[in-house]
């Protein structure tokens, strides 16, 4: 009998193939003393490993520049700096000579010492080097031991890759010909790996928890990154339904591609604004090609994958790649949202008992003012070059927005003094992600030029369900009546107080919810490109009246199951071809 495991959809699609278990690099550090006559040989081993590692990094860079973009390749430039840093080379050499210990042992000790001892240092440049050094020292030690890295880039047969976790470089280096799909035990929808998967258009599930413990090398598996499951050892029925689903998707794609140049407008002529959600500037093209009329959510935290936030000039450069490109259409840049499931190297020392309820997003920015000021300066400067909106994540109190805005106004005054141009009328708004701000939305409306509903967090905070916990994922449901009531309430308040409103959580980008959201009163949806065509098709096939009737009916149902069934039956009747 076939087995099924669930996963979080990182990149949509459905594939069948043989499983390949990626074991990654497992490092054992040998520790032994050497004698005087072995010293030169030990240093030679180190120099050779250094050279080999440099070549590997350059090859990774080139491959990424060819396959993805130069921006992504630049992520690895800092690794090269580390390899060329005399701080490391000289210390390793000196210690080997003086203490007569083997080079892996010395290198590992220096790495740990640097990471532990200097991670709290203020100097940003030095901190970055240490983070890079941790990655690079693993690669170096691996090369010293002449281990052949288990590398998915060299996969010489078509396979579905299962891994405990994948680094961004593993993912970026994947051979698209042979990697049909991948599944990781760890990681959330917004992990770096998930972002890379979307950029490469490889179907992927993350957070499967049990994937690598259940699947064996060579098992036949179906990765269904449409419904979020892996079928291991599929039976005839599973395979038939897979073939049908593939065919439906193919036909749907042909059909939907015809919509490319048509506007997002309902049958009764109500125009719906569709914006894109992006994590990296390179995604701007794909969302625009799918019809996005601007960016509703630019998640700035993903700009620099392996490092701390870049300086003002570099941030400005990154923001301008999107702002200039979309000008005069709007680009909503969200300030840093670290914490929760987005733990970055520079927040490692920041252990939280309840990460999603801890020092996350605007709370982190307000406690790390220098970092916040740098980001706001860069966003304001970018505003001069296009139509920029500034958005704060996870606001939960009125005081926070007042404080954040006061900082923005102070920075505006600095920029004026420095004669640096910016858009003085830049709209400043907030994400609606915490129930407290829905309840106080009338009060917050006074301080906000716009609201954008982040349902990913609003659902988790309303239902008290960790959005990435596999164990309680069945409780995480945007169709819970409490969430729908909050959505309806926020629409009413936004209308009453004339605050422009959009919705940018994943709910906005899933065809299943489109009619309901239109019926609740949303007219601006911001989403990734994956389902933009399907959503356009739905928008163009419905009237607002029928969406409102559906929403009103649903708001009278009490059980989530009944709500779900009602929506699905409506969609199955109206869109039998869509696998929603
Ligand atoms: C959300 O919470 O809905 C949202 C869009 O923000 P993120 O997923 O980045 O937390
Ligand atoms: Mg959020």
XYZ file of C-alpha atoms and ligand atoms in Angstrom:
591
model
C 0.000 0.000 0.000
C 1.227 3.499 -0.733
C 2.252 5.842 2.093
C 1.600 9.562 2.219
C 3.445 12.327 4.006
C 2.577 15.984 4.065
C 4.799 18.912 3.217
C 4.579 22.654 2.786
C 4.349 23.765 -0.826
C 7.491 25.768 -1.577
C 7.193 25.712 -5.342
C 4.135 24.317 -7.176
C 4.033 21.395 -9.599
C 3.649 17.632 -9.615
C 6.289 15.036 -10.559
C 6.799 11.292 -10.339
C 10.205 9.589 -10.206
C 12.739 7.603 -8.245
C 13.841 8.954 -4.888
C 17.429 10.022 -4.314
C 18.422 10.642 -0.712
C 20.914 13.490 -0.476
C 23.069 12.899 2.567
C 24.970 16.168 2.476
C 28.399 16.643 3.931
C 29.011 14.810 7.186
C 32.220 16.034 8.726
C 34.357 14.167 11.200
C 37.288 16.172 12.466
C 40.401 14.014 12.848
C 42.653 15.122 15.720
C 46.275 14.004 15.917
C 49.715 15.401 16.687
C 52.333 15.703 13.965
C 56.109 15.747 14.224
C 58.522 18.389 12.952
C 59.129 16.619 9.641
C 55.400 16.531 8.840
C 54.817 20.276 9.248
C 55.613 21.296 5.663
C 53.395 18.564 4.319
C 50.566 19.676 6.609
C 50.891 23.270 5.344
C 50.951 21.992 1.768
C 47.726 20.062 2.387
C 46.155 23.243 3.694
C 47.285 25.325 0.697
C 45.977 22.683 -1.730
C 42.635 22.484 0.050
C 42.441 26.297 -0.051
C 43.018 26.303 -3.812
C 40.487 23.532 -4.396
C 37.906 25.312 -2.279
C 38.469 28.589 -4.160
C 37.963 26.797 -7.475
C 34.762 25.204 -6.202
C 33.388 28.562 -5.105
C 34.269 30.190 -8.439
C 32.565 27.271 -10.256
C 29.462 27.681 -8.087
C 29.474 31.408 -8.814
C 29.769 30.870 -12.564
C 27.089 28.245 -12.642
C 24.700 30.397 -10.656
C 25.456 33.454 -12.817
C 24.645 31.375 -15.934
C 21.600 29.590 -14.558
C 20.103 32.238 -12.335
C 21.531 35.694 -12.097
C 24.624 37.622 -11.245
C 22.952 38.899 -8.092
C 22.566 35.410 -6.741
C 26.137 34.567 -7.728
C 27.385 37.566 -5.752
C 26.171 35.904 -2.583
C 29.241 33.682 -2.810
C 31.701 36.512 -3.361
C 32.108 36.955 0.367
C 33.129 33.291 0.640
C 36.044 34.046 -1.649
C 36.997 37.040 0.493
C 37.154 34.728 3.494
C 39.423 32.308 1.674
C 41.759 35.145 0.784
C 41.711 36.655 4.245
C 45.177 36.506 5.834
C 43.510 36.500 9.259
C 42.638 32.892 8.624
C 45.503 31.616 6.436
C 48.258 32.975 8.668
C 46.692 31.832 11.888
C 46.177 28.294 10.657
C 49.754 28.090 9.382
C 51.258 29.589 12.544
C 49.249 27.337 14.839
C 50.124 24.182 12.918
C 53.840 25.109 13.109
C 53.720 26.050 16.762
C 51.390 23.449 18.237
C 52.156 20.601 15.800
C 48.557 19.563 15.469
C 46.931 18.370 12.229
C 45.417 21.101 10.110
C 41.717 19.989 10.312
C 41.923 20.120 14.096
C 43.530 23.577 14.066
C 41.138 24.943 11.466
C 38.105 23.696 13.353
C 39.343 25.194 16.633
C 40.046 28.555 15.024
C 36.654 28.526 13.368
C 34.818 27.769 16.625
C 36.873 30.293 18.547
C 36.224 33.038 16.005
C 32.522 32.308 15.827
C 32.082 32.106 19.595
C 34.387 34.880 20.694
C 33.690 37.528 18.086
C 30.018 37.074 17.238
C 29.039 39.871 19.600
C 31.486 42.367 18.114
C 29.977 45.612 16.827
C 31.951 45.809 13.597
C 29.569 44.647 10.874
C 32.301 43.805 8.391
C 34.028 41.505 10.841
C 30.769 39.836 11.818
C 30.027 39.056 8.192
C 33.449 37.481 7.739
C 32.834 35.199 10.708
C 29.513 33.942 9.379
C 31.070 33.257 5.999
C 33.997 31.601 7.704
C 31.726 29.031 9.327
C 30.420 27.878 5.924
C 33.769 27.988 4.288
C 35.631 26.116 7.038
C 33.235 23.163 6.598
C 34.009 23.092 2.895
C 37.745 23.402 3.560
C 37.778 20.574 6.083
C 35.851 18.430 3.653
C 38.456 19.112 0.982
C 41.312 18.426 3.388
C 39.860 14.998 3.930
C 39.490 14.577 0.188
C 35.846 13.593 0.659
C 33.836 13.816 -2.496
C 30.977 16.039 -1.620
C 27.605 14.425 -2.235
C 26.607 16.993 -4.780
C 23.182 17.272 -6.313
C 24.711 19.339 -9.107
C 26.335 16.118 -10.350
C 23.236 13.985 -10.178
C 23.518 11.865 -13.305
C 19.990 10.479 -13.470
C 16.505 11.878 -13.198
C 15.436 11.790 -9.568
C 13.359 13.329 -6.843
C 15.751 14.608 -4.206
C 15.001 14.080 -0.510
C 17.180 15.856 2.027
C 17.076 16.736 5.658
C 17.746 20.319 4.605
C 19.301 22.004 1.606
C 21.460 25.071 1.632
C 20.731 27.879 -0.820
C 23.873 26.872 -2.716
C 22.745 23.210 -2.953
C 19.466 24.417 -4.377
C 20.892 27.006 -6.716
C 23.343 24.429 -8.089
C 20.697 21.822 -8.808
C 20.747 20.349 -12.246
C 17.306 21.270 -13.534
C 17.406 18.490 -16.118
C 17.778 15.756 -13.527
C 16.206 17.108 -10.365
C 12.511 16.551 -11.058
C 11.445 17.884 -7.669
C 12.741 18.003 -4.127
C 11.468 17.458 -0.609
C 13.166 18.583 2.598
C 12.432 17.561 6.175
C 13.135 21.059 7.418
C 12.353 24.564 6.295
C 9.285 26.710 5.981
C 7.532 28.188 2.987
C 9.675 31.251 3.352
C 13.023 29.498 3.808
C 15.856 30.430 1.446
C 15.566 27.024 -0.105
C 11.916 27.614 -0.908
C 12.796 30.926 -2.554
C 15.443 29.310 -4.719
C 13.019 26.550 -5.725
C 10.514 29.125 -6.936
C 13.189 31.057 -8.794
C 14.314 27.821 -10.525
C 10.719 26.621 -11.031
C 11.486 23.209 -9.498
C 8.415 21.720 -7.755
C 9.272 21.450 -4.078
C 7.870 20.607 -0.680
C 9.615 21.674 2.511
C 8.980 20.906 6.177
C 7.976 17.288 5.446
C 9.606 16.323 8.790
C 9.662 12.568 8.105
C 10.684 12.544 4.431
C 14.206 11.170 4.746
C 13.268 8.702 7.493
C 10.500 7.059 5.480
C 11.692 7.218 1.888
C 14.473 4.898 0.660
C 16.852 5.449 -2.244
C 15.191 4.237 -5.435
C 11.578 4.238 -4.107
C 9.025 5.360 -6.665
C 7.437 8.564 -5.359
C 4.994 11.221 -6.496
C 5.686 14.737 -5.241
C 2.415 16.582 -5.376
C 3.306 20.201 -4.744
C -0.220 21.242 -5.670
C -1.898 19.524 -2.718
C 1.204 19.412 -0.493
C 1.897 15.685 -0.220
C 4.370 12.979 -1.153
C 3.041 9.570 -2.148
C 5.608 6.829 -1.534
C 5.163 3.606 -3.490
C 2.059 4.842 -5.344
C -0.523 2.209 -6.378
C -2.314 2.133 -9.712
C -5.015 4.482 -8.515
C -2.417 7.048 -7.345
C -0.539 6.803 -10.641
C -3.744 7.199 -12.671
C -4.706 10.264 -10.707
C -1.148 11.641 -11.096
C -1.322 11.205 -14.885
C -4.719 12.907 -14.919
C -3.487 15.776 -12.759
C -0.432 16.270 -15.014
C -2.631 16.370 -18.098
C -5.074 18.786 -16.468
C -2.205 21.064 -15.507
C -0.846 20.969 -19.046
C -4.214 21.840 -20.572
C -4.782 24.486 -17.951
C -1.440 26.117 -18.691
C -2.208 26.281 -22.434
C -5.610 27.713 -21.659
C -4.380 30.219 -19.087
C -1.472 31.489 -21.175
C -4.108 33.006 -23.496
C -5.093 35.374 -20.672
C -1.679 37.038 -20.471
C -2.619 40.386 -21.941
C -6.171 40.667 -20.638
C -6.973 42.905 -17.639
C -8.001 41.688 -14.185
C -11.651 42.665 -14.345
C -14.819 40.887 -13.193
C -17.763 40.118 -15.465
C -19.554 43.146 -14.042
C -16.593 45.402 -14.842
C -15.070 45.784 -11.399
C -11.353 46.229 -11.757
C -9.202 44.189 -9.380
C -5.637 45.290 -8.745
C -3.080 42.505 -8.709
C 0.334 43.135 -7.241
C 3.286 40.784 -6.889
C 4.982 39.415 -3.800
C 8.738 39.078 -4.223
C 11.686 38.147 -2.073
C 14.517 38.951 -4.455
C 14.843 41.578 -7.198
C 15.232 38.856 -9.863
C 11.621 37.806 -9.304
C 10.406 41.161 -10.652
C 10.324 39.862 -14.257
C 8.253 36.787 -13.588
C 5.564 38.600 -11.593
C 5.393 41.346 -14.225
C 5.119 38.781 -17.045
C 2.185 37.249 -15.223
C 0.463 40.621 -15.098
C 1.388 42.189 -11.733
C 0.706 45.924 -11.775
C 3.332 46.657 -9.149
C 4.737 45.045 -6.031
C 2.486 44.714 -2.998
C 5.084 43.004 -0.845
C 8.850 43.173 -1.254
C 10.144 41.024 1.627
C 13.405 42.887 2.156
C 14.873 40.353 4.589
C 15.746 37.982 1.789
C 17.908 40.395 -0.153
C 21.099 39.052 1.290
C 20.938 35.395 1.943
C 23.999 34.535 3.951
C 25.050 37.835 5.420
C 23.918 40.588 7.680
C 21.979 43.425 6.098
C 24.019 45.363 3.608
C 24.947 49.008 3.945
C 22.790 51.893 2.739
C 24.315 52.148 -0.741
C 23.930 48.440 -1.422
C 20.369 48.380 -0.173
C 19.555 51.386 -2.336
C 21.004 49.553 -5.339
C 18.834 46.482 -4.653
C 15.635 48.461 -4.080
C 16.210 50.480 -7.241
C 16.375 47.310 -9.325
C 12.702 46.840 -8.558
C 11.582 50.463 -8.121
C 13.030 51.689 -11.449
C 11.722 48.610 -13.245
C 8.114 49.086 -12.109
C 8.044 52.892 -12.206
C 5.366 54.423 -12.274
C 3.670 51.349 -10.754
C 4.023 51.068 -6.979
C 6.605 49.014 -5.114
C 5.787 48.343 -1.464
C 8.990 47.713 0.445
C 8.494 46.029 3.779
C 11.082 46.714 6.436
C 13.022 43.818 7.880
C 10.943 40.938 9.236
C 13.505 38.742 10.960
C 12.531 36.373 13.718
C 9.820 33.717 13.717
C 10.735 31.211 11.016
C 13.156 33.659 9.434
C 16.223 33.251 11.598
C 19.296 34.726 10.012
C 22.964 34.364 10.760
C 23.061 37.750 12.407
C 20.231 36.846 14.768
C 21.691 33.492 15.813
C 22.627 34.746 19.220
C 19.019 35.767 19.623
C 17.405 32.678 21.089
C 13.696 33.024 21.687
C 11.494 30.684 23.711
C 8.552 31.476 21.429
C 10.102 32.859 18.250
C 6.846 33.929 16.612
C 5.825 35.810 19.739
C 9.248 37.232 20.376
C 11.495 39.968 19.109
C 10.416 39.753 15.507
C 9.864 42.203 12.629
C 9.207 45.808 13.734
C 10.066 44.836 17.320
C 13.519 43.761 16.175
C 13.958 46.926 14.087
C 12.961 49.185 16.981
C 15.512 47.444 19.196
C 18.227 47.630 16.527
C 17.879 51.260 15.605
C 21.079 51.580 13.571
C 20.014 48.789 11.306
C 16.512 50.281 11.029
C 17.835 53.746 10.222
C 20.082 52.366 7.487
C 17.159 50.547 5.912
C 14.779 53.514 6.122
C 17.390 55.825 4.596
C 17.855 53.415 1.699
C 14.098 53.040 1.146
C 13.540 56.806 1.279
C 16.366 57.390 -1.172
C 14.882 54.737 -3.494
C 11.538 56.558 -3.294
C 13.012 59.390 -5.372
C 13.300 57.026 -8.350
C 9.764 55.718 -8.561
C 6.564 54.978 -6.724
C 7.652 53.530 -3.382
C 5.473 52.663 -0.399
C 6.959 51.944 2.989
C 5.423 49.155 5.065
C 6.077 47.969 8.619
C 5.595 44.283 9.500
C 3.880 42.871 12.576
C 2.701 46.106 14.118
C 0.738 45.169 17.227
C 0.277 48.494 19.043
C -0.428 52.130 18.194
C 2.757 53.146 20.008
C 4.875 51.092 17.604
C 3.585 52.809 14.489
C 3.968 56.227 16.112
C 7.547 55.429 17.097
C 8.441 53.961 13.729
C 6.969 56.949 11.883
C 8.780 59.424 14.120
C 12.037 57.730 13.219
C 11.113 58.022 9.535
C 10.361 61.756 9.946
C 13.682 62.327 11.726
C 15.485 60.571 8.885
C 13.595 62.700 6.358
C 14.926 65.791 8.141
C 18.473 64.395 8.016
C 18.132 63.739 4.306
C 16.836 67.281 3.734
C 19.834 68.665 5.601
C 22.134 66.491 3.519
C 20.310 67.604 0.353
C 19.542 64.035 -0.610
C 16.304 63.790 -2.614
C 13.399 61.515 -1.614
C 9.629 61.388 -1.946
C 8.353 63.424 1.005
C 4.831 62.077 0.369
C 5.849 58.436 0.464
C 2.829 56.430 1.685
C 3.545 54.720 5.002
C 1.445 51.726 5.941
C 1.351 48.595 8.020
C 0.846 44.877 7.702
C -2.311 43.713 9.448
C -1.063 40.475 10.943
C -1.978 40.611 14.614
C -5.594 40.481 15.881
C -4.967 43.489 18.151
C -4.502 45.776 15.166
C -7.651 44.503 13.493
C -9.580 45.317 16.646
C -7.937 48.749 16.849
C -7.919 49.350 13.092
C -10.137 52.441 13.410
C -7.535 54.034 15.686
C -4.596 52.922 13.549
C -6.252 54.298 10.421
C -5.287 57.773 11.638
C -1.598 56.863 11.381
C -1.569 54.744 8.234
C -1.726 55.574 4.543
C -2.596 51.955 3.776
C -3.201 48.543 5.306
C -2.036 45.238 3.896
C -3.402 42.077 5.446
C -0.822 39.356 6.078
C -2.996 36.306 6.531
C -0.046 33.945 7.061
C 0.539 35.514 10.432
C -2.998 36.694 11.101
C -4.183 33.075 10.941
C -1.457 31.831 13.282
C -1.971 34.606 15.826
C -5.766 34.358 15.726
C -5.890 30.582 16.086
C -2.748 30.278 18.240
C -1.308 27.786 15.726
C 2.374 27.919 14.789
C 2.324 28.423 11.033
C 5.194 26.004 10.411
C 4.302 23.251 12.863
C 3.587 20.027 11.032
C 1.900 18.451 14.071
C -0.930 20.952 14.279
C -1.099 21.981 10.632
C -4.707 20.800 10.360
C -5.647 23.539 12.834
C -4.037 26.185 10.645
C -6.928 27.083 8.400
C -7.681 30.542 6.977
C -11.289 29.424 6.588
C -11.897 29.357 10.322
C -14.853 31.674 10.853
C -12.886 33.823 13.334
C -10.371 34.670 10.597
C -13.101 35.421 8.075
C -14.854 37.681 10.572
C -11.597 39.575 11.142
C -11.150 39.934 7.375
C -14.677 41.244 6.970
C -14.142 43.652 9.861
C -10.920 45.048 8.440
C -12.581 45.619 5.042
C -15.425 47.496 6.737
C -13.063 49.678 8.789
C -10.827 50.394 5.790
C -13.894 51.478 3.791
C -15.312 53.535 6.634
C -12.029 55.384 7.232
C -10.983 55.450 3.540
C -7.735 53.564 4.079
C -6.497 51.801 0.920
C -6.508 48.085 1.679
C -4.770 45.098 0.152
C -4.131 41.522 1.165
C -0.729 39.937 0.653
C -0.727 36.690 2.664
C -0.623 33.374 0.814
C -4.421 33.306 0.961
C -4.494 36.074 -1.668
C -2.468 33.913 -4.053
C -4.541 30.740 -3.799
C -7.358 30.353 -6.339
C -9.482 28.570 -3.736
C -10.000 31.816 -1.830
C -10.385 34.327 -4.665
C -14.195 34.423 -4.860
C -14.459 34.602 -1.090
C -11.960 37.487 -0.822
C -13.721 39.440 -3.567
C -17.019 38.759 -1.798
C -15.609 40.022 1.500
C -14.694 43.250 -0.286
C -10.994 42.990 -1.158
C -10.137 44.695 -4.450
C -6.346 44.580 -4.270
C -4.624 41.199 -4.019
C -0.861 40.742 -3.825
C 0.643 37.336 -4.588
C 3.513 35.316 -6.014
C 3.365 34.445 -9.697
C 2.490 30.752 -9.254
C -1.285 31.054 -9.498
C -1.705 34.522 -10.991
C -3.143 33.187 -14.257
C -5.642 30.934 -12.508
C -6.707 33.823 -10.323
C -7.102 36.063 -13.351
C -9.278 33.413 -14.928
C -11.488 33.308 -11.824
C -11.721 37.106 -11.587
C -12.736 37.354 -15.245
C -15.425 34.676 -14.848
C -17.333 35.948 -11.829
C -19.496 38.887 -10.827
C -19.024 40.740 -7.565
C -22.691 40.023 -6.754
C -22.193 36.280 -6.822
C -18.956 36.584 -4.798
C -20.793 38.646 -2.190
C -23.616 36.136 -2.046
C -21.070 33.359 -1.470
C -19.245 35.339 1.238
C -22.506 36.199 3.026
C -23.571 32.584 2.958
C -20.198 31.472 4.299
C -20.218 34.001 7.121
C -23.345 32.260 8.405
C -21.650 28.856 8.585
C -19.938 27.977 11.817
C -17.800 24.928 11.083
C -14.603 25.226 9.089
C -15.361 21.935 7.303
C -18.727 23.232 6.102
C -17.105 26.473 4.914
C -14.455 24.516 3.045
C -17.056 22.238 1.417
C -19.207 25.199 0.362
C -16.271 26.940 -1.303
C -15.071 23.817 -3.045
C -18.520 22.936 -4.357
C -18.895 26.472 -5.773
C -15.509 26.285 -7.483
C -15.985 22.734 -8.772
C -19.227 23.791 -10.412
C -17.852 26.987 -11.903
C -14.350 25.804 -12.772
C -14.439 22.034 -13.336
C -11.085 22.099 -15.167
C -9.195 23.743 -12.322
C -7.640 21.438 -9.773
C -8.301 23.669 -6.777
C 1.941 37.281 6.135
O 2.179 37.104 7.336
O 0.850 36.984 5.613
C 2.971 37.846 5.250
C 2.714 38.162 4.013
O 4.219 38.001 5.776
P 5.282 36.805 5.930
O 4.711 35.595 5.252
O 6.536 37.280 5.325
O 5.342 36.652 7.409
Mg 3.907 38.011 8.151
